[in-house]
Structure formats: C-alpha cells, structure tokens
PDB file of C-alpha atoms and ligand atoms in Angstrom:
ATOM      1  CA  MET A   1     153.616 -17.052  22.878  1.00  0.00           C
ATOM      2  CA  LEU A   2     153.505 -16.638  26.593  1.00  0.00           C
ATOM      3  CA  LYS A   3     151.080 -14.118  27.922  1.00  0.00           C
ATOM      4  CA  GLU A   4     152.805 -11.944  30.444  1.00  0.00           C
ATOM      5  CA  LEU A   5     151.572 -12.545  33.916  1.00  0.00           C
ATOM      6  CA  GLN A   6     150.410  -9.309  35.486  1.00  0.00           C
ATOM      7  CA  VAL A   7     151.176  -9.432  39.151  1.00  0.00           C
ATOM      8  CA  ALA A   8     150.927  -6.870  41.889  1.00  0.00           C
ATOM      9  CA  HIS A   9     150.983  -6.602  45.629  1.00  0.00           C
ATOM     10  CA  CYS A  10     147.566  -6.825  47.163  1.00  0.00           C
ATOM     11  CA  PRO A  11     146.864  -3.386  48.733  1.00  0.00           C
ATOM     12  CA  SER A  12     145.015  -5.070  51.539  1.00  0.00           C
ATOM     13  CA  CYS A  13     147.320  -7.900  52.698  1.00  0.00           C
ATOM     14  CA  GLY A  14     150.492  -7.193  50.710  1.00  0.00           C
ATOM     15  CA  LYS A  15     150.648 -10.599  49.074  1.00  0.00           C
ATOM     16  CA  VAL A  16     151.681 -10.940  45.444  1.00  0.00           C
ATOM     17  CA  TYR A  17     148.701 -11.910  43.340  1.00  0.00           C
ATOM     18  CA  GLN A  18     147.677 -12.042  39.726  1.00  0.00           C
ATOM     19  CA  LYS A  19     146.156  -8.731  38.779  1.00  0.00           C
ATOM     20  CA  ASN A  20     142.417  -8.599  38.338  1.00  0.00           C
ATOM     21  CA  LEU A  21     139.672  -6.055  37.999  1.00  0.00           C
ATOM     22  CA  ARG A  22     139.123  -5.682  41.712  1.00  0.00           C
ATOM     23  CA  ASN A  23     142.778  -4.973  42.442  1.00  0.00           C
ATOM     24  CA  LEU A  24     142.709  -7.344  45.379  1.00  0.00           C
ATOM     25  CA  CYS A  25     143.984 -10.866  45.857  1.00  0.00           C
ATOM     26  CA  ARG A  26     141.428 -13.639  45.839  1.00  0.00           C
ATOM     27  CA  GLU A  27     141.416 -14.110  49.609  1.00  0.00           C
ATOM     28  CA  CYS A  28     140.961 -10.424  50.297  1.00  0.00           C
ATOM     29  CA  SER A  29     138.193  -9.991  47.765  1.00  0.00           C
ATOM     30  CA  SER A  30     136.261 -12.956  49.111  1.00  0.00           C
ATOM     31  CA  ARG A  31     136.852 -11.709  52.659  1.00  0.00           C
ATOM     32  CA  LEU A  32     135.507  -8.299  51.672  1.00  0.00           C
ATOM     33  CA  ASP A  33     132.522  -9.946  50.017  1.00  0.00           C
ATOM     34  CA  ASN A  34     131.783 -11.853  53.205  1.00  0.00           C
ATOM     35  CA  GLN A  35     132.166  -8.715  55.296  1.00  0.00           C
ATOM     36  CA  LEU A  36     129.900  -6.731  52.997  1.00  0.00           C
ATOM     37  CA  SER A  37     127.182  -9.355  53.033  1.00  0.00           C
ATOM     38  CA  ALA A  38     127.414  -9.599  56.832  1.00  0.00           C
ATOM     39  CA  ILE A  39     126.961  -5.817  56.988  1.00  0.00           C
ATOM     40  CA  ASP A  40     124.036  -5.962  54.573  1.00  0.00           C
ATOM     41  CA  ARG A  41     122.391  -8.744  56.571  1.00  0.00           C
ATOM     42  CA  TYR A  42     122.791  -6.862  59.831  1.00  0.00           C
ATOM     43  CA  LEU A  43     121.594  -3.543  58.415  1.00  0.00           C
ATOM     44  CA  ALA A  44     118.542  -5.183  56.861  1.00  0.00           C
ATOM     45  CA  GLY A  45     117.178  -5.663  60.367  1.00  0.00           C
ATOM     46  CA  ASN A  46     118.894  -2.718  62.052  1.00  0.00           C
ATOM     47  CA  ARG A  47     118.456   0.324  59.908  1.00  0.00           C
ATOM     48  CA  PHE A  48     119.408   2.651  62.783  1.00  0.00           C
ATOM     49  CA  ALA A  49     122.651   0.925  63.727  1.00  0.00           C
ATOM     50  CA  ASP A  50     125.659   3.177  64.112  1.00  0.00           C
ATOM     51  CA  THR A  51     129.116   2.339  62.833  1.00  0.00           C
ATOM     52  CA  ALA A  52     130.430   1.128  66.197  1.00  0.00           C
ATOM     53  CA  SER A  53     127.606  -1.299  66.879  1.00  0.00           C
ATOM     54  CA  LEU A  54     127.633  -2.463  63.273  1.00  0.00           C
ATOM     55  CA  SER A  55     131.316  -3.257  63.680  1.00  0.00           C
ATOM     56  CA  ALA A  56     130.752  -5.020  66.997  1.00  0.00           C
ATOM     57  CA  ARG A  57     127.888  -7.139  65.685  1.00  0.00           C
ATOM     58  CA  THR A  58     129.432  -8.129  62.367  1.00  0.00           C
ATOM     59  CA  GLY A  59     133.065  -8.358  63.452  1.00  0.00           C
ATOM     60  CA  VAL A  60     134.019  -6.093  60.553  1.00  0.00           C
ATOM     61  CA  PRO A  61     136.641  -3.520  61.664  1.00  0.00           C
ATOM     62  CA  VAL A  62     135.391   0.074  61.822  1.00  0.00           C
ATOM     63  CA  LYS A  63     138.165   1.051  59.386  1.00  0.00           C
ATOM     64  CA  THR A  64     136.882  -1.448  56.852  1.00  0.00           C
ATOM     65  CA  ILE A  65     133.340  -0.123  57.261  1.00  0.00           C
ATOM     66  CA  HIS A  66     134.678   3.393  56.660  1.00  0.00           C
ATOM     67  CA  SER A  67     136.412   2.277  53.498  1.00  0.00           C
ATOM     68  CA  PHE A  68     133.208   0.577  52.316  1.00  0.00           C
ATOM     69  CA  ILE A  69     131.338   3.824  52.876  1.00  0.00           C
ATOM     70  CA  ARG A  70     134.012   5.917  51.170  1.00  0.00           C
ATOM     71  CA  SER A  71     134.182   3.638  48.165  1.00  0.00           C
ATOM     72  CA  ARG A  72     130.373   3.627  48.098  1.00  0.00           C
ATOM     73  CA  LYS A  73     130.177  -0.134  48.358  1.00  0.00           C
ATOM     74  CA  LEU A  74     128.051   0.637  51.355  1.00  0.00           C
ATOM     75  CA  CYS A  75     125.516   3.347  50.719  1.00  0.00           C
ATOM     76  CA  ILE A  76     124.624   5.101  53.966  1.00  0.00           C
ATOM     77  CA  GLN A  77     121.725   7.064  52.547  1.00  0.00           C
ATOM     78  CA  HIS A  78     119.195   4.737  54.164  1.00  0.00           C
ATOM     79  CA  TYR A  79     121.093   4.288  57.409  1.00  0.00           C
ATOM     80  CA  PRO A  80     120.880   7.558  59.341  1.00  0.00           C
ATOM     81  CA  ASN A  81     123.415   6.636  62.031  1.00  0.00           C
ATOM     82  CA  LEU A  82     126.227   5.277  59.928  1.00  0.00           C
ATOM     83  CA  THR A  83     129.210   7.562  59.551  1.00  0.00           C
ATOM     84  CA  THR A  84     132.695   7.487  58.149  1.00  0.00           C
ATOM     85  CA  ALA A  85     135.741   9.200  59.652  1.00  0.00           C
ATOM     86  CA  CYS A  86     136.830  12.729  58.825  1.00  0.00           C
ATOM     87  CA  GLU A  87     140.249  12.641  57.163  1.00  0.00           C
ATOM     88  CA  SER A  88     141.425  15.572  59.225  1.00  0.00           C
ATOM     89  CA  CYS A  89     140.190  14.983  62.794  1.00  0.00           C
ATOM     90  CA  SER A  90     138.797  11.409  62.397  1.00  0.00           C
ATOM     91  CA  GLY A  91     135.521  12.633  63.824  1.00  0.00           C
ATOM     92  CA  PRO A  92     132.312  11.238  62.395  1.00  0.00           C
ATOM     93  CA  THR A  93     131.100  12.596  59.098  1.00  0.00           C
ATOM     94  CA  ARG A  94     128.436  11.526  56.671  1.00  0.00           C
ATOM     95  CA  GLU A  95     129.365  13.640  53.717  1.00  0.00           C
ATOM     96  CA  GLY A  96     132.627  13.671  51.838  1.00  0.00           C
ATOM     97  CA  LYS A  97     136.060  13.316  53.345  1.00  0.00           C
ATOM     98  CA  LEU A  98     135.855  16.022  55.986  1.00  0.00           C
ATOM     99  CA  CYS A  99     133.403  16.644  58.790  1.00  0.00           C
ATOM    100  CA  THR A 100     131.362  19.828  58.868  1.00  0.00           C
ATOM    101  CA  SER A 101     133.586  21.627  61.370  1.00  0.00           C
ATOM    102  CA  CYS A 102     136.787  20.754  59.490  1.00  0.00           C
ATOM    103  CA  THR A 103     135.221  21.871  56.233  1.00  0.00           C
ATOM    104  CA  LYS A 104     134.315  25.148  57.909  1.00  0.00           C
ATOM    105  CA  ARG A 105     137.762  25.521  59.454  1.00  0.00           C
ATOM    106  CA  LEU A 106     139.523  24.721  56.194  1.00  0.00           C
ATOM    107  CA  THR A 107     137.392  27.161  54.259  1.00  0.00           C
ATOM    108  CA  MET A 108     138.316  29.813  56.792  1.00  0.00           C
ATOM    109  CA  ASP A 109     141.997  28.826  56.614  1.00  0.00           C
ATOM    110  CA  ILE A 110     141.982  29.090  52.855  1.00  0.00           C
ATOM    111  CA  HIS A 111     140.180  32.383  53.082  1.00  0.00           C
ATOM    112  CA  SER A 112     142.704  33.911  55.480  1.00  0.00           C
ATOM    113  CA  MET A 113     145.565  32.422  53.466  1.00  0.00           C
ATOM    114  CA  LEU A 114     144.232  34.136  50.362  1.00  0.00           C
ATOM    115  CA  GLU A 115     143.874  37.386  52.266  1.00  0.00           C
ATOM    116  CA  GLN A 116     147.413  37.107  53.569  1.00  0.00           C
ATOM    117  CA  GLU A 117     148.699  36.377  50.098  1.00  0.00           C
ATOM    118  CA  GLN A 118     146.849  39.335  48.724  1.00  0.00           C
ATOM    119  CA  ALA A 119     148.244  41.596  51.440  1.00  0.00           C
ATOM    120  CA  LEU A 120     151.717  40.279  50.716  1.00  0.00           C
ATOM    121  CA  ARG A 121     151.329  40.860  47.014  1.00  0.00           C
ATOM    122  CA  GLN A 122     150.014  44.341  47.694  1.00  0.00           C
ATOM    123  CA  ARG A 123     153.011  45.091  49.884  1.00  0.00           C
ATOM    124  CA  SER A 124     155.541  43.793  47.344  1.00  0.00           C
ATOM    125  CA  ARG A 125     153.828  45.806  44.651  1.00  0.00           C
ATOM    126  CA  ASP A 126     154.159  48.916  46.832  1.00  0.00           C
ATOM    127  CA  THR A 127     157.823  48.189  47.439  1.00  0.00           C
ATOM    128  CA  SER A 128     158.632  47.610  43.798  1.00  0.00           C
ATOM    129  CA  SER A 129     156.770  50.681  42.655  1.00  0.00           C
ATOM    130  CA  PHE A 130     158.671  52.618  45.266  1.00  0.00           C
ATOM    131  CA  GLN A 131     161.949  51.179  43.987  1.00  0.00           C
ATOM    132  CA  ILE A 132     161.125  52.050  40.399  1.00  0.00           C
ATOM    133  CA  ARG A 133     160.170  55.552  41.390  1.00  0.00           C
ATOM    134  CA  HIS A 134     163.252  55.770  43.544  1.00  0.00           C
ATOM    135  CA  SER A 135     165.657  54.640  40.799  1.00  0.00           C
ATOM    136  CA  SER A 136     164.142  56.932  38.191  1.00  0.00           C
ATOM    137  CA  TYR A 137     165.153  59.938  40.227  1.00  0.00           C
TER     138      TYR A 137
HETATM  139 ZN1  LIG B   1     145.125  -9.654  49.828  1.00  0.00          ZN
HETATM  140 ZN1  LIG B   2     136.934  16.791  61.039  1.00  0.00          ZN
END
C-alpha cells in the first residue's frame, strides 16, 4: 500500500514540501537554523546588543528576529536590549504582542466600549419599560 504523501506549502518561502514536524521546507528550516546559531554566536559576546545591531551584524532580517522572539526560539530574558515589534504600532516591546502604551490604550478602549455598551443597554431598557408602561394604559 502506498503511504499518502503529506505535502503543504512552506509558510516561509511558499514552496511545496513534504510535511514535517517543523512545518517548514528543508531549505527554510536549515536557513532558520543557521540564522539562529548566528544570532546565538553574536549574542554570546554581545549581551547588550539591540535588535537593529543584531540584525546588522548577523544579516538576519529584523522581522525574522522578531519571529524568533515571539516563537520563543530566542529567549530575550538575558538580553536587556532585544525587543520585538508591537502588533499594533510596531513600536518596540519586550513583553507579549503589544507594547505598554498600546496595552494601556486598548484597556482604556475596552473600558470605554463597555461603558458605552452599558449606557446603551440602560437606555434601551428605559425605552422598552416606557413602551410597556405606555401600552398597558
Ligand atoms: Zn521554505
Ligand atoms: Zn504599540
């Protein structure tokens, strides 16, 4: 019996490849390995490097470094100047997907949205109670 070949498009380069655990074609996964080890080698001697200089020295695109940080292939705990990009304003952030100011802004947005919703609900409740009262007359 023939085993069905599991193929997919590589999310990194778009080429069709045989599916594997890393979900990347062979070229892309070995390229990523090379990039990661270049980053590790550079950081070993430059603990205080920031993302831009790390990218310039290793030739690894900033975007790739960000994705390494997000996927936790690159742990920035020991590198105080490494950052990833905020998903909202693409400003630098070290924690999570959003920078501190976007987190703050979003929390406030959600808060005012909830307040608005509550006010709206209150108003519609007033209207409907008025209607009920009105029709019962
Ligand atoms: Zn690929
Ligand atoms: Zn932001």
